[in-house]
Coordinates of C-alpha atoms in Angstrom, one line a residue:
X1 CA 4.8 -2.6 26.6
X2 CA 6.8 -1.4 24.0
X3 CA 6.6 1.6 21.6
X4 CA 6.1 0.6 18.1
X5 CA 5.8 2.5 14.5
X6 CA 3.5 1.5 11.5
X7 CA 6.3 1.7 9.0
X8 CA 4.1 3.2 6.1
X9 CA 4.8 6.6 5.8
X10 CA 8.8 6.1 5.9
X11 CA 7.4 3.9 2.6
X12 CA 10.4 5.9 0.5
X13 CA 13.4 4.6 2.6
X14 CA 14.5 1.0 2.4
X15 CA 13.8 -1.1 5.4
X16 CA 17.5 -0.8 6.5
X17 CA 16.9 2.6 6.7
X18 CA 13.7 3.3 8.5
X19 CA 14.5 0.3 11.2
X20 CA 17.9 2.2 11.7
X21 CA 15.5 5.6 11.9
X22 CA 13.2 4.3 14.5
X23 CA 16.1 2.5 16.1
X24 CA 17.9 5.4 16.7
X25 CA 14.3 7.4 18.0
X26 CA 13.7 5.2 20.7
X27 CA 11.0 2.1 18.7
X28 CA 11.1 -1.2 20.1
X29 CA 8.9 -2.3 17.0
X30 CA 7.4 -2.3 13.7
X31 CA 4.4 -3.2 12.5
X32 CA 4.6 -3.9 8.6
X33 CA 2.8 -3.5 5.7
X34 CA 1.8 -6.2 3.5
X35 CA -1.4 -5.3 1.0
X36 CA -4.1 -3.3 0.9
X37 CA -4.0 0.7 1.9
X38 CA -0.9 0.2 4.1
X39 CA 0.9 -1.3 0.6
X40 CA 4.0 -3.4 0.6
X41 CA 6.9 -0.6 0.3
X42 CA 8.6 -2.8 3.1
X43 CA 7.4 -6.1 2.9
X44 CA 6.5 -7.3 -0.8
X45 CA 4.3 -9.9 0.4
X46 CA 4.5 -12.2 -2.4
X47 CA 8.0 -12.5 -2.9
X48 CA 8.8 -12.7 0.8
X49 CA 6.0 -15.4 1.3
X50 CA 7.5 -17.7 -0.9
X51 CA 11.4 -17.6 -0.4
X52 CA 12.4 -18.5 3.2
X53 CA 15.9 -17.0 2.6
X54 CA 14.1 -13.7 2.3
X55 CA 12.0 -14.6 5.5
X56 CA 15.2 -15.0 7.4
X57 CA 16.4 -11.7 6.3
X58 CA 13.7 -9.8 7.7
X59 CA 13.6 -11.2 10.9
X60 CA 17.6 -10.9 10.8
X61 CA 17.2 -7.1 9.9
X62 CA 14.8 -6.7 12.8
X63 CA 16.0 -8.3 15.2
X64 CA 19.6 -7.0 15.1
X65 CA 18.5 -3.9 15.7
X66 CA 16.5 -5.0 19.2
X67 CA 13.2 -4.7 17.8
X68 CA 10.6 -7.2 16.9
X69 CA 7.5 -7.1 14.0
X70 CA 4.1 -6.1 16.4
X71 CA 1.8 -6.7 13.4
X72 CA 1.7 -7.5 9.4
X73 CA -0.6 -5.1 7.9
X74 CA -3.5 -5.5 5.3
X75 CA -6.6 -3.0 5.6
X76 CA -9.1 -3.6 2.5
X77 CA -12.7 -4.1 2.3
X78 CA -13.0 -8.5 2.0
X79 CA -16.7 -7.5 2.5
X80 CA -17.2 -5.7 -1.1
X81 CA -20.2 -6.0 -2.9
X82 CA -17.8 -6.0 -6.4
X83 CA -16.2 -9.5 -6.4
X84 CA -13.4 -8.9 -7.6
X85 CA -12.3 -6.7 -5.3
X86 CA -13.4 -8.8 -2.3
X87 CA -11.5 -11.6 -3.6
X88 CA -8.3 -9.3 -4.2
X89 CA -8.8 -8.5 -0.5
X90 CA -9.1 -11.6 1.1
X91 CA -6.3 -13.3 -1.0
X92 CA -4.5 -10.6 0.8
X93 CA -5.8 -11.5 4.1
X94 CA -4.9 -15.3 3.7
X95 CA -1.8 -14.7 2.5
X96 CA -1.1 -11.8 5.4
X97 CA -1.8 -15.1 7.8
X98 CA 0.2 -17.4 6.2
X99 CA 3.5 -14.9 5.8
X100 CA 2.4 -14.0 10.0
X101 CA 2.6 -17.9 10.8
X102 CA 5.9 -18.4 8.6
X103 CA 7.7 -15.4 10.1
X104 CA 6.4 -16.0 13.9
X105 CA 4.6 -13.3 13.8
X106 CA 1.4 -13.5 15.9
X107 CA -1.1 -10.8 14.8
X108 CA -2.7 -9.3 11.3
X109 CA -4.6 -6.4 11.7
X110 CA -6.7 -5.2 9.6
X111 CA -10.7 -4.1 9.0
X112 CA -13.5 -5.5 9.2
X113 CA -14.6 -4.6 5.8
X114 CA -18.0 -3.3 4.5
X115 CA -21.0 -4.4 2.4
X116 CA -23.7 -3.4 -0.1
X117 CA -26.9 -2.7 1.3
X118 CA -28.3 -5.8 -0.5
X119 CA -27.4 -8.4 -2.8
X120 CA -28.2 -6.5 -6.0
X121 CA -25.9 -3.2 -4.9
X122 CA -22.9 -2.0 -6.5
X123 CA -21.1 -0.1 -3.7
X124 CA -20.5 -0.6 0.4
X125 CA -23.3 1.4 2.6
X126 CA -22.0 2.4 5.8
X127 CA -25.9 2.7 7.7
X128 CA -26.0 4.6 10.9
X129 CA -29.4 4.9 12.1
X130 CA -32.0 1.9 12.2
X131 CA -34.6 4.3 10.2
X132 CA -36.1 4.2 7.5
X133 CA -36.9 0.4 8.4
X134 CA -35.1 -0.2 4.9
X135 CA -31.7 0.3 6.6
X136 CA -32.4 -1.5 9.4
X137 CA -32.7 -4.6 7.5
X138 CA -29.8 -3.6 4.6
X139 CA -27.7 -3.4 8.0
X140 CA -29.3 -7.3 9.1
X141 CA -28.2 -8.3 5.9
X142 CA -24.5 -6.2 6.1
X143 CA -23.9 -8.4 9.2
X144 CA -24.9 -11.9 8.1
X145 CA -22.7 -11.4 5.6
X146 CA -20.0 -10.0 7.3
X147 CA -20.3 -13.6 9.8
X148 CA -20.9 -16.0 7.5
X149 CA -17.5 -14.5 6.0
X150 CA -15.3 -13.7 9.0
X151 CA -16.2 -17.1 10.5
X152 CA -14.1 -18.9 7.7
X153 CA -11.5 -16.4 8.3
X154 CA -11.6 -17.1 11.8
X155 CA -10.8 -20.6 11.8
X156 CA -8.4 -19.8 8.7
X157 CA -6.2 -17.7 11.4
X158 CA -6.5 -20.3 13.9
X159 CA -5.2 -23.2 12.1
X160 CA -2.0 -20.8 11.5
X161 CA -2.1 -19.6 14.8
X162 CA -2.6 -16.1 14.3
X163 CA -4.5 -13.2 15.8
X164 CA -6.9 -10.7 13.3
X165 CA -6.6 -7.1 15.0
X166 CA -9.3 -5.8 13.5
X167 CA -9.3 -1.9 13.6
X168 CA -12.9 0.0 14.4
X169 CA -13.3 2.3 11.5
X170 CA -16.3 4.6 10.5
X171 CA -17.4 3.9 6.9
X172 CA -16.5 0.4 8.0
X173 CA -19.3 -2.2 9.6
X174 CA -17.4 -2.5 13.0
X175 CA -16.4 0.6 13.6
X176 CA -17.4 1.4 17.8
X177 CA -16.7 -1.5 20.5
X178 CA -19.9 -3.2 20.8
X179 CA -20.2 -4.2 16.9
X180 CA -16.3 -5.5 17.7
X181 CA -17.3 -7.5 20.4
X182 CA -20.4 -8.5 18.3
X183 CA -18.4 -10.0 15.6
X184 CA -16.1 -11.8 17.8
X185 CA -18.9 -13.4 19.4
X186 CA -20.4 -14.8 15.8
X187 CA -16.5 -16.1 14.8
X188 CA -14.1 -17.3 17.5
X189 CA -11.6 -15.2 19.7
X190 CA -8.9 -14.9 17.1
X191 CA -11.2 -11.7 15.9
X192 CA -10.2 -9.4 18.0
X193 CA -9.3 -5.6 17.8
X194 CA -7.0 -3.7 16.7
X195 CA -7.6 -0.5 19.1
X196 CA -7.3 3.3 17.5
X197 CA -8.8 5.3 19.6
X198 CA -8.1 7.4 16.7
X199 CA -11.5 6.9 15.3
X200 CA -13.3 6.2 18.8
X201 CA -12.5 9.8 20.1
X202 CA -14.6 11.9 17.5
X203 CA -17.4 9.4 18.1
X204 CA -17.9 10.8 21.7
X205 CA -16.6 7.4 22.8
X206 CA -14.6 7.4 26.0
X207 CA -11.7 5.9 25.5
X208 CA -10.4 3.8 28.8
X209 CA -14.4 2.7 29.2
X210 CA -13.7 1.0 25.7
X211 CA -10.4 -0.3 26.7
X212 CA -12.2 -1.8 29.6
X213 CA -15.5 -3.0 27.8
X214 CA -13.2 -4.7 25.1
X215 CA -10.5 -5.9 27.8
X216 CA -12.6 -7.6 30.1
X217 CA -13.3 -9.9 27.0
X218 CA -9.3 -10.3 26.0
X219 CA -10.5 -8.7 22.9
X220 CA -7.8 -6.4 22.5
X221 CA -4.7 -8.0 20.1
X222 CA -3.1 -5.1 18.8
X223 CA -3.1 -0.9 19.8
X224 CA -2.4 1.7 17.6
X225 CA -1.2 5.2 18.9
X226 CA -2.9 7.8 16.8
X227 CA -4.7 11.4 18.8
X228 CA -7.2 13.0 16.9
X229 CA -8.4 16.5 18.0
X230 CA -11.8 18.3 17.3
X231 CA -12.5 21.3 16.9
X232 CA -15.6 23.1 18.0
X233 CA -15.9 26.0 16.4
X234 CA -16.6 23.7 13.3
X235 CA -18.3 20.7 15.3
X236 CA -20.8 23.0 17.2
X237 CA -22.0 23.9 13.5
X238 CA -21.8 21.2 11.0
X239 CA -21.0 18.0 13.6
X240 CA -18.3 15.7 13.5
X241 CA -19.6 13.6 10.9
X242 CA -17.8 15.6 8.3
X243 CA -16.3 15.1 4.8
X244 CA -14.2 18.0 3.7
X245 CA -11.1 17.6 2.7
X246 CA -8.5 16.0 4.9
X247 CA -6.3 17.7 3.4
X248 CA -8.2 21.3 4.3
X249 CA -6.9 21.2 7.6
X250 CA -8.1 24.5 8.3
X251 CA -12.4 23.3 7.5
X252 CA -12.2 20.2 9.3
X253 CA -14.5 19.1 12.5
X254 CA -11.9 16.9 13.6
X255 CA -8.4 16.2 12.2
X256 CA -5.6 12.7 13.1
X257 CA -3.3 14.3 15.4
X258 CA 0.0 13.3 16.7
X259 CA 0.3 12.1 20.1
X260 CA -0.1 14.9 22.6
X261 CA -2.1 17.2 20.3
X262 CA -5.0 16.1 20.5
X263 CA -4.9 15.0 24.3
X264 CA -2.2 15.3 26.5
X265 CA 0.4 13.4 28.4
X266 CA -1.9 12.9 31.3
X267 CA -4.5 11.4 29.3
X268 CA -2.2 8.9 27.4
X269 CA -0.3 7.6 30.9
X270 CA -4.4 7.0 32.1
X271 CA -4.8 4.8 28.5
X272 CA -1.5 2.9 28.6
X273 CA -2.3 2.3 32.2
X274 CA -5.6 1.1 31.6
X275 CA -4.4 -0.9 28.8
X276 CA -2.2 -2.7 31.5
X277 CA -4.9 -3.1 34.1
X278 CA -6.8 -5.3 31.1
X279 CA -3.6 -7.3 30.9
X280 CA -2.3 -5.5 27.2
X281 CA 1.2 -6.0 27.0
X282 CA 2.0 -5.8 23.4
X283 CA 2.7 -2.7 20.9
X284 CA 1.9 1.2 20.8
X285 CA 2.0 0.9 17.4
X286 CA 2.3 4.5 16.4
X287 CA 0.0 5.2 13.2
X288 CA 1.1 8.8 11.9
X289 CA -1.8 10.2 10.0
X290 CA -1.6 14.3 11.0
X291 CA -1.9 16.5 8.4
X292 CA -0.5 19.5 10.5
X293 CA 3.4 18.4 10.4
X294 CA 5.7 15.5 9.0
X295 CA 6.2 12.3 9.2
X296 CA 9.4 12.5 11.1
X297 CA 8.4 15.2 13.4
X298 CA 5.3 13.3 14.2
X299 CA 6.8 10.5 15.1
X300 CA 9.4 11.7 17.2
X301 CA 7.1 14.2 19.2
X302 CA 4.8 11.0 19.2
X303 CA 7.8 8.6 20.8
X304 CA 8.8 11.6 23.0
X305 CA 5.2 11.8 25.2
X306 CA 4.4 7.8 25.0
X307 CA 8.3 6.7 26.2
X308 CA 7.5 8.7 29.5
X309 CA 3.9 6.8 29.8
X310 CA 4.5 3.7 28.2
X311 CA 5.6 0.8 31.4
X312 CA 8.2 -1.6 30.4
X313 CA 9.0 -3.6 33.0
X314 CA 6.7 -5.3 34.6
X315 CA 5.5 -4.5 38.5
X316 CA 6.7 -6.3 41.3
X317 CA 4.8 -7.6 44.6
X318 CA 2.5 -4.9 46.0
X319 CA 4.4 -5.3 49.2
X320 CA 2.4 -2.4 50.9
X321 CA -0.6 -4.5 50.9
X322 CA 0.9 -8.0 53.1

C-alpha cells in the first residue's frame, strides 16, 4: 500500500515540477487526469496515445523519481441523453483504456454516468426514491441503459487488461456500494470501485463496513483518500441533500475536507487496516477538494496523516499463533 495523489490541483505546474514536489513530500504514486472533468493538464491523452516516445518520456519522468502511476482518470457521463456529450465521454473512456494499456497502467478511474429518466428526456435525472411510481419505472430504464453500455465497455477493458474503477458519486447512477456491486455483477470483474469515502460519509454509510462489503467481492480497484465533515448545525435543519455552493463554506451541511479534518487519525488507521484485511494493497490516492485550505497545504496535511496510517511492508508470519 502506498500514498498517491490525483495531480489535478497541481495542474498549473509542469508535470516535472509536480512530480518533484510530490516526491519531496513523501508521495509514491500519481493518478493522472487524461480527460473529462479532471482535464488533461499533465497528460494530453490523444497526443501521448499515438506517440511511443511521449509514452516513454512520461514513464521515465515518473520512474526516475521512484514513483508509479496508480491510474489514469477520466470522469464524465457516457450515459448522457445528449448523444454528442455521451459519444465524447465514451471516446475519452476508450482512449484512456488504450493509453493505460500502452503505459502498463492497470486502472482507469471514472464515473458510472447518469442517464435521463426516459428515452425522450434531455437532461440526466438522479432518482433517489421509488415513489411516485414513474420514478421507479425511470430507475429501471436507467439501469437498462447502464447495463447495456457498461457490458460493452467492460469487454473492451478486458481486451486491454485494464480495470475500470468507478467512483460512487451522488448525481451518478452508481453512488453507493450495493449499486456498485449490481453493476459489477451485470457486467464483468473489470468493473469495480474507485472507493472514495468522501461521498459516502454524508450518506451516513459506515466506511469500514462498506470496504468489507465490496472487498468480500474483490470489487475495490482503487482508493481515493478524501475526507468529509458533516456540520450538524446546518444538517440538523436542512439535511444533507444540500444544493448550497461549495464555495459558501459557512452555509453548507457538509464539506469535503483534507484527510484528518473530517475524521481523525484513528479512523484513517482503521480504514487502512480494513483495506488490508480485504486484500487491497494499492494506492491511497489523495484527492484535494478542501475549500478551507490551499492545495499544497491540504496535500501536505493529508500525507502527514496517511504516512502514519499506511502499511509499507507485508505482514510477517503469525509466529505467536504457532
